[in-house]
XYZ file of C-alpha atoms in Angstrom:
689
model
C 64.729 69.586 -98.191
C 68.470 69.895 -97.920
C 70.303 66.652 -97.341
C 71.672 66.200 -93.832
C 74.350 63.522 -93.915
C 76.979 62.500 -91.408
C 79.917 60.105 -91.155
C 79.828 56.856 -89.219
C 82.835 55.398 -87.451
C 84.955 53.140 -89.624
C 84.179 50.127 -87.460
C 80.535 50.354 -88.435
C 81.399 50.418 -92.089
C 83.698 47.395 -91.807
C 80.903 45.243 -90.409
C 78.910 45.414 -93.622
C 81.603 45.859 -96.252
C 80.905 42.587 -98.042
C 77.096 42.620 -97.794
C 76.920 46.344 -98.442
C 79.154 46.034 -101.506
C 76.979 43.301 -103.000
C 73.824 45.268 -102.382
C 75.415 48.341 -103.920
C 76.190 46.402 -107.091
C 72.668 44.966 -107.220
C 71.217 48.452 -106.885
C 73.433 49.663 -109.740
C 72.131 46.893 -111.989
C 68.545 47.687 -111.019
C 69.088 51.378 -111.746
C 70.489 50.571 -115.192
C 67.433 48.452 -115.998
C 65.089 51.164 -114.711
C 66.875 53.816 -116.755
C 66.566 51.785 -119.957
C 62.849 51.154 -119.406
C 62.233 54.829 -118.567
C 64.026 56.023 -121.688
C 62.055 53.599 -123.833
C 58.808 54.778 -122.268
C 59.695 58.437 -122.881
C 60.622 57.693 -126.509
C 57.186 56.163 -127.110
C 55.489 59.351 -125.877
C 57.756 61.527 -128.021
C 57.112 59.658 -131.275
C 53.444 58.902 -130.575
C 52.092 61.939 -132.500
C 54.096 61.064 -135.627
C 53.120 58.977 -138.644
C 56.103 56.749 -137.868
C 54.362 55.540 -134.731
C 50.796 55.502 -136.067
C 51.437 53.873 -139.418
C 54.455 51.752 -138.628
C 55.180 50.958 -134.992
C 51.621 50.746 -133.723
C 50.417 48.832 -136.766
C 53.076 46.157 -136.371
C 52.605 45.900 -132.589
C 48.822 45.672 -132.909
C 49.130 42.888 -135.471
C 51.359 40.969 -133.061
C 49.646 41.703 -129.735
C 45.952 41.641 -130.677
C 44.490 38.386 -129.372
C 41.322 36.788 -128.102
C 42.686 37.137 -124.572
C 43.168 40.921 -124.370
C 41.544 41.983 -127.634
C 42.913 45.138 -129.208
C 43.935 46.458 -125.772
C 47.073 44.332 -125.624
C 49.196 46.996 -127.321
C 48.208 49.744 -124.864
C 48.707 47.429 -121.897
C 52.210 46.474 -122.999
C 53.431 49.927 -124.088
C 51.812 52.334 -121.620
C 50.781 50.359 -118.517
C 53.328 47.582 -118.050
C 56.522 49.763 -118.193
C 55.333 52.116 -115.456
C 54.173 49.338 -113.137
C 57.408 47.472 -113.819
C 59.358 50.594 -112.795
C 57.214 50.948 -109.660
C 57.748 47.321 -108.602
C 61.471 47.222 -109.370
C 61.840 50.673 -107.798
C 60.324 49.284 -104.588
C 63.012 46.591 -104.519
C 65.662 49.253 -105.184
C 64.451 51.393 -102.257
C 64.155 48.378 -99.966
C 67.783 47.449 -100.581
C 68.831 51.050 -100.077
C 66.902 51.332 -96.823
C 68.084 48.003 -95.452
C 71.749 48.800 -95.986
C 71.541 52.551 -95.678
C 74.666 54.219 -94.405
C 75.384 57.831 -93.604
C 77.957 59.631 -95.727
C 80.059 62.600 -94.794
C 78.806 65.975 -96.031
C 81.693 67.972 -94.688
C 84.117 69.371 -97.198
C 87.556 70.412 -95.985
C 88.628 71.708 -99.367
C 87.002 73.613 -102.177
C 84.109 72.212 -104.133
C 84.778 70.700 -107.538
C 83.779 72.521 -110.694
C 80.945 70.062 -111.364
C 79.602 70.524 -107.841
C 79.620 74.302 -108.165
C 77.957 74.042 -111.587
C 75.172 71.836 -110.198
C 74.754 74.136 -107.216
C 74.311 77.075 -109.589
C 71.464 75.290 -111.372
C 69.748 74.594 -108.057
C 69.577 78.280 -107.151
C 66.206 80.061 -107.375
C 65.801 81.853 -110.694
C 62.126 82.755 -110.313
C 61.001 84.100 -106.964
C 57.803 86.067 -107.419
C 55.082 85.082 -109.815
C 52.393 82.465 -110.427
C 54.911 79.609 -110.366
C 56.226 80.467 -106.902
C 59.889 79.811 -106.132
C 61.493 77.899 -108.993
C 65.101 76.730 -109.246
C 67.145 76.622 -112.416
C 66.755 72.840 -112.685
C 62.986 73.050 -112.239
C 62.679 75.837 -114.779
C 64.766 73.872 -117.291
C 62.565 70.786 -116.978
C 59.431 72.920 -117.109
C 60.568 74.553 -120.347
C 61.464 71.149 -121.791
C 58.026 69.829 -120.872
C 56.344 72.863 -122.459
C 58.459 72.288 -125.563
C 57.350 68.657 -125.573
C 53.681 69.731 -125.405
C 54.232 72.213 -128.242
C 55.977 69.506 -130.276
C 53.157 67.041 -129.680
C 50.409 69.521 -130.542
C 52.255 70.748 -133.628
C 52.820 67.243 -134.975
C 49.272 66.201 -134.116
C 47.940 69.214 -136.067
C 50.261 68.605 -139.012
C 49.173 64.973 -139.276
C 45.525 65.886 -138.760
C 45.453 68.661 -141.364
C 47.193 66.419 -143.903
C 44.251 64.015 -143.765
C 41.660 66.654 -144.658
C 40.603 66.124 -148.254
C 37.716 68.611 -148.294
C 38.172 71.779 -150.353
C 36.260 75.045 -150.389
C 34.394 76.985 -147.729
C 33.830 74.004 -145.405
C 37.516 73.205 -145.030
C 37.927 75.496 -142.023
C 35.319 73.472 -140.098
C 37.377 70.317 -140.516
C 40.511 72.175 -139.422
C 38.591 73.526 -136.446
C 37.508 70.019 -135.456
C 41.016 68.645 -135.945
C 42.428 71.415 -133.739
C 40.091 70.973 -130.760
C 40.441 67.191 -130.989
C 44.246 67.421 -130.876
C 44.044 69.787 -127.893
C 42.369 66.932 -126.049
C 45.127 64.521 -127.077
C 47.749 66.960 -125.769
C 45.825 67.419 -122.525
C 45.971 63.682 -121.979
C 49.774 63.951 -121.763
C 49.410 66.255 -118.743
C 46.705 64.043 -117.255
C 48.965 60.995 -117.495
C 51.457 62.739 -115.157
C 48.964 64.500 -112.894
C 48.716 61.897 -110.124
C 52.383 60.983 -109.704
C 53.308 63.991 -107.500
C 50.462 63.327 -105.023
C 51.181 59.616 -104.572
C 52.688 59.915 -101.103
C 53.989 56.358 -100.933
C 55.348 56.470 -104.468
C 58.343 54.323 -105.370
C 58.853 56.330 -108.577
C 59.328 59.854 -107.183
C 62.382 58.894 -105.041
C 64.077 57.543 -108.163
C 64.223 61.160 -109.347
C 65.236 62.481 -105.924
C 61.739 63.827 -105.249
C 59.287 63.580 -102.371
C 55.524 63.898 -102.474
C 55.608 66.861 -100.081
C 58.078 68.700 -102.282
C 56.265 67.822 -105.533
C 52.921 69.442 -104.786
C 53.742 72.419 -106.987
C 54.320 70.076 -109.930
C 50.838 68.674 -109.371
C 49.495 72.232 -109.376
C 51.283 73.100 -112.624
C 50.078 69.907 -114.316
C 46.555 70.484 -113.038
C 46.367 73.953 -114.561
C 47.779 72.738 -117.879
C 45.408 69.762 -117.946
C 42.305 71.802 -117.275
C 43.326 74.592 -119.667
C 43.784 72.127 -122.542
C 40.675 70.102 -121.706
C 38.586 73.262 -121.355
C 39.741 74.488 -124.768
C 39.051 70.995 -126.119
C 35.547 70.752 -124.676
C 34.335 74.301 -125.219
C 35.787 74.351 -128.724
C 33.241 71.793 -129.892
C 30.142 73.790 -128.892
C 30.479 76.628 -131.465
C 31.681 74.046 -134.010
C 28.488 72.031 -133.621
C 26.400 75.212 -133.701
C 27.981 76.446 -136.955
C 27.728 73.003 -138.541
C 24.088 72.621 -137.467
C 24.884 69.555 -135.372
C 24.159 70.868 -131.874
C 22.428 67.557 -131.097
C 25.924 66.039 -130.930
C 26.201 67.561 -127.441
C 23.640 65.001 -126.216
C 25.165 61.992 -127.983
C 26.301 58.931 -126.038
C 27.671 56.592 -128.674
C 27.479 52.843 -128.088
C 30.978 52.038 -129.338
C 32.554 55.439 -130.075
C 33.388 58.555 -128.073
C 30.656 59.633 -125.640
C 30.148 63.397 -125.791
C 27.849 63.477 -122.761
C 30.442 61.707 -120.622
C 33.099 64.172 -121.784
C 30.889 67.118 -120.883
C 30.220 65.690 -117.424
C 33.920 65.035 -116.886
C 34.751 68.609 -117.890
C 31.966 69.969 -115.669
C 33.291 68.243 -112.555
C 36.836 69.204 -113.497
C 35.915 72.884 -113.786
C 34.309 72.865 -110.335
C 37.443 71.285 -108.875
C 39.639 73.763 -110.761
C 37.663 76.768 -109.513
C 37.977 75.550 -105.905
C 41.776 75.702 -106.150
C 41.700 79.498 -106.382
C 44.120 80.678 -103.645
C 41.582 82.812 -101.802
C 39.077 79.942 -101.698
C 41.756 77.514 -100.554
C 42.871 79.773 -97.700
C 39.535 81.126 -96.471
C 37.225 78.226 -97.336
C 39.405 75.182 -96.892
C 36.356 72.903 -96.634
C 35.276 73.912 -100.156
C 38.751 73.286 -101.495
C 39.012 69.964 -99.662
C 35.634 68.491 -100.565
C 35.803 69.737 -104.167
C 38.939 67.652 -104.670
C 36.874 64.489 -104.254
C 35.337 65.360 -107.604
C 38.468 63.908 -109.186
C 36.731 60.526 -108.891
C 33.816 61.625 -111.081
C 36.184 63.498 -113.375
C 38.240 60.367 -114.045
C 35.269 57.979 -114.226
C 33.477 60.036 -116.870
C 36.791 60.542 -118.664
C 36.983 56.750 -118.960
C 33.456 56.661 -120.395
C 34.290 59.528 -122.736
C 37.403 58.115 -124.397
C 36.874 54.414 -123.762
C 39.049 52.158 -121.653
C 41.455 51.457 -124.529
C 42.606 55.069 -124.705
C 42.321 55.520 -120.928
C 45.217 53.078 -120.554
C 47.510 55.968 -121.554
C 46.896 57.781 -118.263
C 45.960 54.765 -116.174
C 49.375 53.875 -114.625
C 49.752 57.113 -112.636
C 46.129 57.016 -111.499
C 46.353 53.325 -110.611
C 49.437 53.840 -108.420
C 47.710 56.813 -106.790
C 44.595 54.726 -106.044
C 46.686 51.947 -104.460
C 48.422 54.524 -102.282
C 45.115 56.219 -101.448
C 43.442 52.950 -100.500
C 46.355 51.920 -98.287
C 46.160 55.276 -96.528
C 42.411 54.790 -96.120
C 42.955 51.424 -94.454
C 45.623 52.897 -92.213
C 43.458 55.854 -91.206
C 40.314 53.818 -90.548
C 41.385 53.034 -86.979
C 41.555 55.332 -83.985
C 45.026 56.232 -82.788
C 46.161 56.867 -79.270
C 46.805 60.470 -78.230
C 49.484 60.269 -75.557
C 49.866 63.844 -74.379
C 49.670 67.512 -75.269
C 51.782 70.546 -74.427
C 50.033 73.910 -74.241
C 52.311 76.897 -74.833
C 51.789 80.481 -73.703
C 51.537 81.611 -77.334
C 48.364 79.501 -77.661
C 50.109 76.812 -79.653
C 49.452 73.155 -78.961
C 51.782 70.187 -79.410
C 50.022 66.837 -79.802
C 51.989 63.651 -79.139
C 50.647 60.400 -80.619
C 51.807 56.865 -79.929
C 53.298 55.208 -83.005
C 54.715 51.865 -83.921
C 58.487 51.700 -83.538
C 58.699 50.344 -87.087
C 57.248 53.579 -88.456
C 59.996 55.915 -89.654
C 59.795 59.230 -91.497
C 62.001 62.066 -92.675
C 62.215 65.503 -91.032
C 59.657 68.000 -92.422
C 57.267 65.141 -93.293
C 53.563 65.925 -93.331
C 50.883 64.039 -91.391
C 47.141 64.360 -91.957
C 45.011 64.473 -88.802
C 41.276 63.868 -88.568
C 39.146 64.852 -85.579
C 35.821 62.936 -85.917
C 34.014 65.253 -83.515
C 34.621 68.090 -86.002
C 34.278 66.205 -89.270
C 34.716 62.545 -90.182
C 35.753 63.475 -93.716
C 38.042 66.434 -93.128
C 41.774 65.760 -92.901
C 44.154 68.617 -92.142
C 47.876 68.506 -93.022
C 50.395 69.289 -90.288
C 54.167 69.226 -90.432
C 55.654 66.603 -88.128
C 57.733 68.276 -85.402
C 59.428 65.181 -83.987
C 62.216 62.825 -85.057
C 61.454 59.140 -85.594
C 64.979 58.315 -84.431
C 64.993 60.438 -81.291
C 61.444 59.424 -80.311
C 60.894 55.961 -81.717
C 57.498 55.384 -80.123
C 55.959 58.860 -80.558
C 55.103 61.291 -83.331
C 54.259 64.953 -82.742
C 52.592 67.832 -84.557
C 52.148 71.476 -83.573
C 48.840 73.314 -83.977
C 48.273 77.037 -83.519
C 44.935 77.839 -81.934
C 44.230 80.977 -83.930
C 45.351 82.550 -87.175
C 47.806 81.075 -89.631
C 50.038 79.216 -87.252
C 52.961 79.076 -89.655
C 53.141 82.699 -90.796
C 55.687 83.802 -88.177
C 58.206 80.971 -88.557
C 61.444 80.894 -90.575
C 64.832 79.198 -90.372
C 67.674 80.029 -92.719
C 71.278 79.013 -93.275
C 71.536 75.302 -92.764
C 68.509 74.458 -90.706
C 64.836 75.094 -90.429
C 62.968 76.054 -87.344
C 59.671 75.713 -85.610
C 57.380 72.895 -86.775
C 59.256 71.495 -89.776
C 62.558 72.686 -88.369
C 61.955 71.172 -84.950
C 62.032 67.731 -86.545
C 65.321 68.560 -88.299
C 66.981 69.711 -85.068
C 65.713 66.655 -83.186
C 67.041 64.394 -85.956
C 70.466 66.071 -85.647
C 70.297 65.618 -81.866
C 69.807 61.898 -82.384
C 72.663 61.710 -84.887
C 75.003 63.614 -82.561
C 74.141 61.981 -79.209
C 73.257 58.407 -80.192
C 75.316 57.785 -83.313
C 78.221 59.969 -82.136
C 78.502 61.494 -85.594
C 79.596 64.922 -86.705
C 76.727 67.249 -87.600
C 76.720 70.543 -89.523
C 76.497 73.956 -87.887
C 72.952 75.245 -87.493
C 71.761 78.861 -87.490
C 68.121 79.126 -86.572
C 66.547 82.490 -87.352
C 62.977 82.687 -86.046
C 60.665 85.678 -86.115
C 57.713 86.091 -83.761
C 55.153 88.855 -83.498
C 55.021 88.688 -79.704
C 57.402 87.457 -77.031
C 54.952 84.733 -76.063
C 55.883 83.091 -79.364
C 59.356 82.454 -77.967
C 57.829 79.603 -75.986
C 57.794 77.641 -79.243
C 61.529 77.155 -78.704
C 60.672 74.829 -75.813
C 59.555 72.279 -78.401
C 63.082 71.869 -79.750
C 63.512 69.103 -77.192
C 60.898 66.339 -77.015
C 58.686 66.038 -73.968
C 60.119 62.627 -73.096
C 63.746 63.763 -73.388
C 65.878 62.967 -70.365
C 69.396 62.807 -71.786
C 69.508 64.967 -74.904
C 70.312 68.642 -74.748
C 71.178 71.206 -77.353
C 74.803 71.475 -76.232
C 75.615 68.316 -78.214
C 75.094 70.137 -81.529
C 76.517 73.380 -82.863
C 73.272 75.367 -82.755
C 72.856 79.134 -82.684
C 69.378 80.591 -82.340
C 68.563 84.166 -83.302
C 65.020 85.005 -82.269
C 63.322 88.253 -83.296
C 60.224 89.689 -81.620
C 58.942 92.231 -84.134
C 56.030 93.917 -82.309
C 57.355 94.224 -78.768
C 60.360 96.100 -77.424
C 60.341 94.591 -73.918
C 60.395 90.909 -73.039
C 57.361 89.635 -71.158
C 57.391 86.809 -68.653
C 55.476 84.472 -70.963
C 58.653 83.058 -72.452
C 59.867 81.924 -69.025
C 56.697 79.922 -68.398
C 57.062 76.198 -68.842
C 54.683 74.481 -71.273
C 51.681 72.906 -69.621
C 51.878 69.159 -70.267
C 48.609 67.217 -70.367
C 48.714 63.418 -70.368
C 45.782 61.348 -71.560
C 44.619 57.988 -70.279
C 44.750 55.263 -72.933
C 41.529 54.091 -74.522
C 41.072 50.408 -75.260
C 39.901 51.215 -78.800
C 42.962 53.315 -79.602
C 46.103 51.940 -81.230
C 49.538 53.274 -82.156
C 50.074 54.868 -85.558
C 51.386 52.083 -87.765
C 53.504 52.397 -90.915
C 51.784 52.573 -94.264
C 52.886 49.973 -96.813
C 54.958 52.391 -98.827
C 58.098 54.031 -97.514
C 57.992 51.748 -94.472
C 57.275 48.613 -96.486
C 58.704 48.840 -99.979
C 58.567 45.106 -100.673
C 54.938 44.961 -99.610
C 54.127 47.874 -101.906
C 55.866 46.163 -104.816
C 54.012 42.917 -104.059
C 50.654 44.713 -103.998
C 51.293 46.426 -107.342
C 52.550 43.234 -108.996
C 49.887 40.873 -107.631
C 46.970 43.223 -108.288
C 48.057 43.855 -111.882
C 48.665 40.140 -112.456
C 45.201 39.382 -111.101
C 43.748 42.052 -113.384
C 45.431 40.496 -116.426
C 44.100 37.030 -115.541
C 40.490 38.042 -114.895
C 40.388 40.536 -117.757
C 41.758 37.877 -120.077
C 39.121 35.382 -118.992
C 36.340 37.953 -119.454
C 37.572 38.925 -122.909
C 38.180 35.343 -124.018
C 34.821 33.905 -122.967
C 32.431 36.867 -123.024
C 33.562 39.930 -124.985
C 35.370 38.275 -127.902
C 32.530 35.891 -128.850
C 30.309 38.974 -129.261
C 32.703 41.553 -130.706
C 35.421 39.492 -132.446
C 37.929 42.366 -131.852
C 36.015 44.740 -134.145
C 35.199 47.253 -131.353
C 31.932 47.932 -133.241
C 29.533 45.597 -131.439
C 30.269 45.302 -127.725
C 29.265 48.518 -125.865
C 32.199 50.707 -124.924
C 30.558 51.719 -121.620
C 30.098 48.070 -120.597
C 33.722 47.315 -121.433
C 34.796 50.299 -119.323
C 32.645 49.204 -116.391
C 33.940 45.635 -116.464
C 37.564 46.745 -116.735
C 37.237 49.306 -113.933
C 35.498 46.862 -111.573
C 38.098 44.139 -112.174
C 40.957 46.616 -111.735
C 39.534 48.033 -108.490
C 38.599 44.593 -107.199
C 42.094 43.198 -107.689
C 43.600 46.291 -106.092
C 41.296 46.065 -103.050
C 41.922 42.343 -102.530
C 45.712 42.633 -102.822
C 46.008 45.767 -100.678
C 43.543 44.522 -98.032
C 45.316 41.181 -97.748
C 48.701 42.835 -97.262
C 47.245 45.333 -94.793
C 45.541 42.665 -92.668
C 48.709 40.560 -92.617
C 50.733 43.519 -91.354
C 47.970 44.533 -88.959
C 48.339 41.238 -87.102
C 52.063 41.795 -86.823
C 51.579 45.352 -85.569
C 48.966 44.211 -83.025
C 51.630 42.458 -80.978
C 53.714 45.620 -80.833
C 50.646 47.691 -79.942
C 49.922 45.312 -77.073
C 53.436 45.803 -75.741
C 53.043 49.582 -75.833
C 49.651 49.381 -74.130
C 51.017 47.224 -71.301
C 54.207 49.260 -70.937
C 52.747 51.427 -68.171
C 51.970 48.464 -65.929
C 55.377 46.813 -65.880
C 56.082 47.786 -62.258
C 53.896 49.282 -59.552
C 56.258 52.221 -59.287
C 56.259 52.995 -63.030
C 52.919 54.729 -63.043
C 52.070 57.236 -65.734
C 52.117 60.026 -63.154
C 55.652 59.271 -61.981
C 57.011 58.951 -65.489
C 55.369 62.195 -66.535
C 56.680 63.978 -63.462
C 60.223 63.015 -64.302
C 59.763 64.319 -67.834
C 58.457 67.657 -66.545
C 61.281 67.966 -64.028
C 63.874 67.337 -66.724
C 62.346 70.009 -68.919
C 62.679 72.504 -66.121
C 66.391 71.872 -65.657
C 69.135 71.272 -68.173
C 67.262 71.187 -71.527
C 65.456 74.477 -70.922
C 68.678 76.034 -69.728
C 70.507 74.879 -72.868
C 67.832 76.457 -75.050
C 68.222 79.769 -73.234
C 71.999 79.650 -73.603
C 71.731 79.063 -77.352
C 69.219 81.846 -77.966
C 69.978 85.432 -78.927
C 66.787 87.474 -78.646
C 66.149 90.795 -80.434
C 63.123 92.937 -79.635
C 61.430 95.476 -81.867
C 63.296 94.593 -85.063
C 63.261 92.246 -87.987
C 66.186 90.038 -89.004
C 68.604 91.394 -91.565
C 68.486 88.242 -93.660
C 70.995 89.438 -96.234
C 73.638 90.145 -93.610
C 72.940 86.903 -91.727
C 73.228 84.785 -94.859
C 76.300 86.523 -96.223
C 78.034 86.110 -92.847
C 77.970 82.328 -93.341
C 81.399 81.641 -94.791
C 81.367 77.826 -94.938
C 81.886 76.300 -98.382
C 78.413 74.734 -98.480
C 75.509 76.316 -96.610
C 72.006 74.852 -96.841
C 69.287 77.493 -96.591
C 65.695 76.560 -95.841
C 62.852 79.044 -95.532
C 59.409 78.483 -94.119
C 56.633 80.982 -93.445
C 54.815 83.753 -95.336
C 55.337 83.958 -99.087
C 57.048 87.339 -98.820
C 59.646 85.969 -96.435
C 60.362 82.904 -98.594
C 60.662 85.106 -101.651
C 63.112 87.419 -99.870
C 65.343 84.526 -98.837
C 65.114 82.991 -102.320
C 66.085 86.297 -103.928
C 69.137 86.599 -101.684
C 70.297 83.044 -102.407
C 69.629 83.395 -106.126
C 71.364 86.749 -106.495
C 74.690 85.103 -107.373
C 76.623 87.421 -105.045
C 77.864 84.361 -103.144
C 78.197 80.797 -104.376
C 77.949 78.840 -101.118
C 74.182 79.250 -100.467
C 71.859 76.399 -101.480
C 68.196 77.327 -101.099
C 65.040 75.296 -100.617
C 61.599 76.492 -99.650
C 59.140 74.710 -97.358
C 55.681 76.025 -98.142
C 52.494 75.366 -96.193
C 50.281 76.490 -99.069
C 48.345 73.546 -100.442
């Protein structure tokens, strides 16, 4: 999303000049170290297909690193696993320091933008709007083309090296080339697989280093998924006619003791194809349960991939998957407890706002996504909803909006500096907090929202939180242009106040607590470091006293499947112990805060839930609702002229966010990417998973 930054008073800055300066220098040093390690890691992947790496670098490293403690796996652990986990741990420290001493910076520009700024802004404009890739900026397209070039380079070099080793002449030579080709397709597919899980690691400490968020990186996961399955499908299916022509069809049923297992590869591909088919857009939209449950097949896909290639080669893709599994397990622990539903607001447009109690230590960014599970419907099904509240404005609550029927997000859009309705509500509430509490300057906001019927205008009531008693929209420079497309006369539904329903607390419910990721960077780094250290210790002991006495580092005696099972169990066991210990430690700390929230209603006899809720309702019916009406310009029977509205924004830097149907996002992207004006900076918020 577009950055929303403001300027603090100078007195605030002076308080932390010394400490903040030291932390800033430490973060610079950390970033330099991270950059060097990243570049070294990328270089290894680039040269890996070449003879230089295979015959020189790898040979020398294997001779040095092969031992009775890690066997022949020491090289892969050091080159492909350790650098990524080191980046993740050190990145956690980097983010912790940045969060602890975070300070707002001024975004306002009184003069013209510099040439570099305008050049960077040009690259961030959408260059592809319609097509299978969705909305793609110039920067994204550049990196995508570079990645495709890297895949082509890798495959080309792999094939060149592979063909050069074929000594057979005559009519059978093409069979060896065929085998070399399909084998190298699998090696190239592993490059995509090694990156596949990074974008969906929601508590990742690596994505923020590149200025990315998990919510905004879903499309990268989709691209990598398609590339992975395309290459693996060509790899797997390419062997079947090869075996048939060569008269070796029995190879399809071969599970080698110490070499590649063909059966495991076929099973991995089978589960991957089912998962891939379930991602078809029509299936995802109309049969979400199929799409959702099919994604659990990634577990079988990865497990049989390990059996197929052996754990030694699986180390190439292991870091991304390992970080994803830590994040997934932490989210499982967090979601295993019931949370307290505080209240609900029912709107006349049949939308529902749910307000949950959360720990005050839990913070999140506007437009964040929260997954909600309703056990009475399904204990396994989690649905994503955009958070519509601000963690700064409402420190003890978190809200989501649900539409009772249809695609609840299809009629919502905000352009030119803000975003409205569901994801945009959280942005406006965050700006309210910045303006009223921090007394900081905020940017101008133009909210353009389209609704099919006038009852949808009641969604504007959610711009202020239910518990708000002091904030009103007059403290920010907000202009709302609302368009009712299918009605020419306003009904009375918009004037109806939302029906607020308050729920009695249940003893088994607890506030939503922060996951040990973005809200606990040091804990995340400690979990990654301690679990990997434990894995190295136990794996070393197993290899030293059990595997090595049998195999003697020949990899020809000890079963590959057994080695894979032992390694996977030790890895998962260390991860579970480290993550569970950290979670339980934090759970005790959060229990005290939860107890305070639970007892908050009984502080005084007069402070009953009913009286507090009455005051909230009365406040909604006075100033806040009036301020919303005063800021709203309503148009009936027409659609917004987006081109005119955007071009009328004359400020030097205008952030444009679009949310809603694909056609609407594409139209806004096309306008911003047209190049007719240079002050529009576009970003799309898509609900398509």
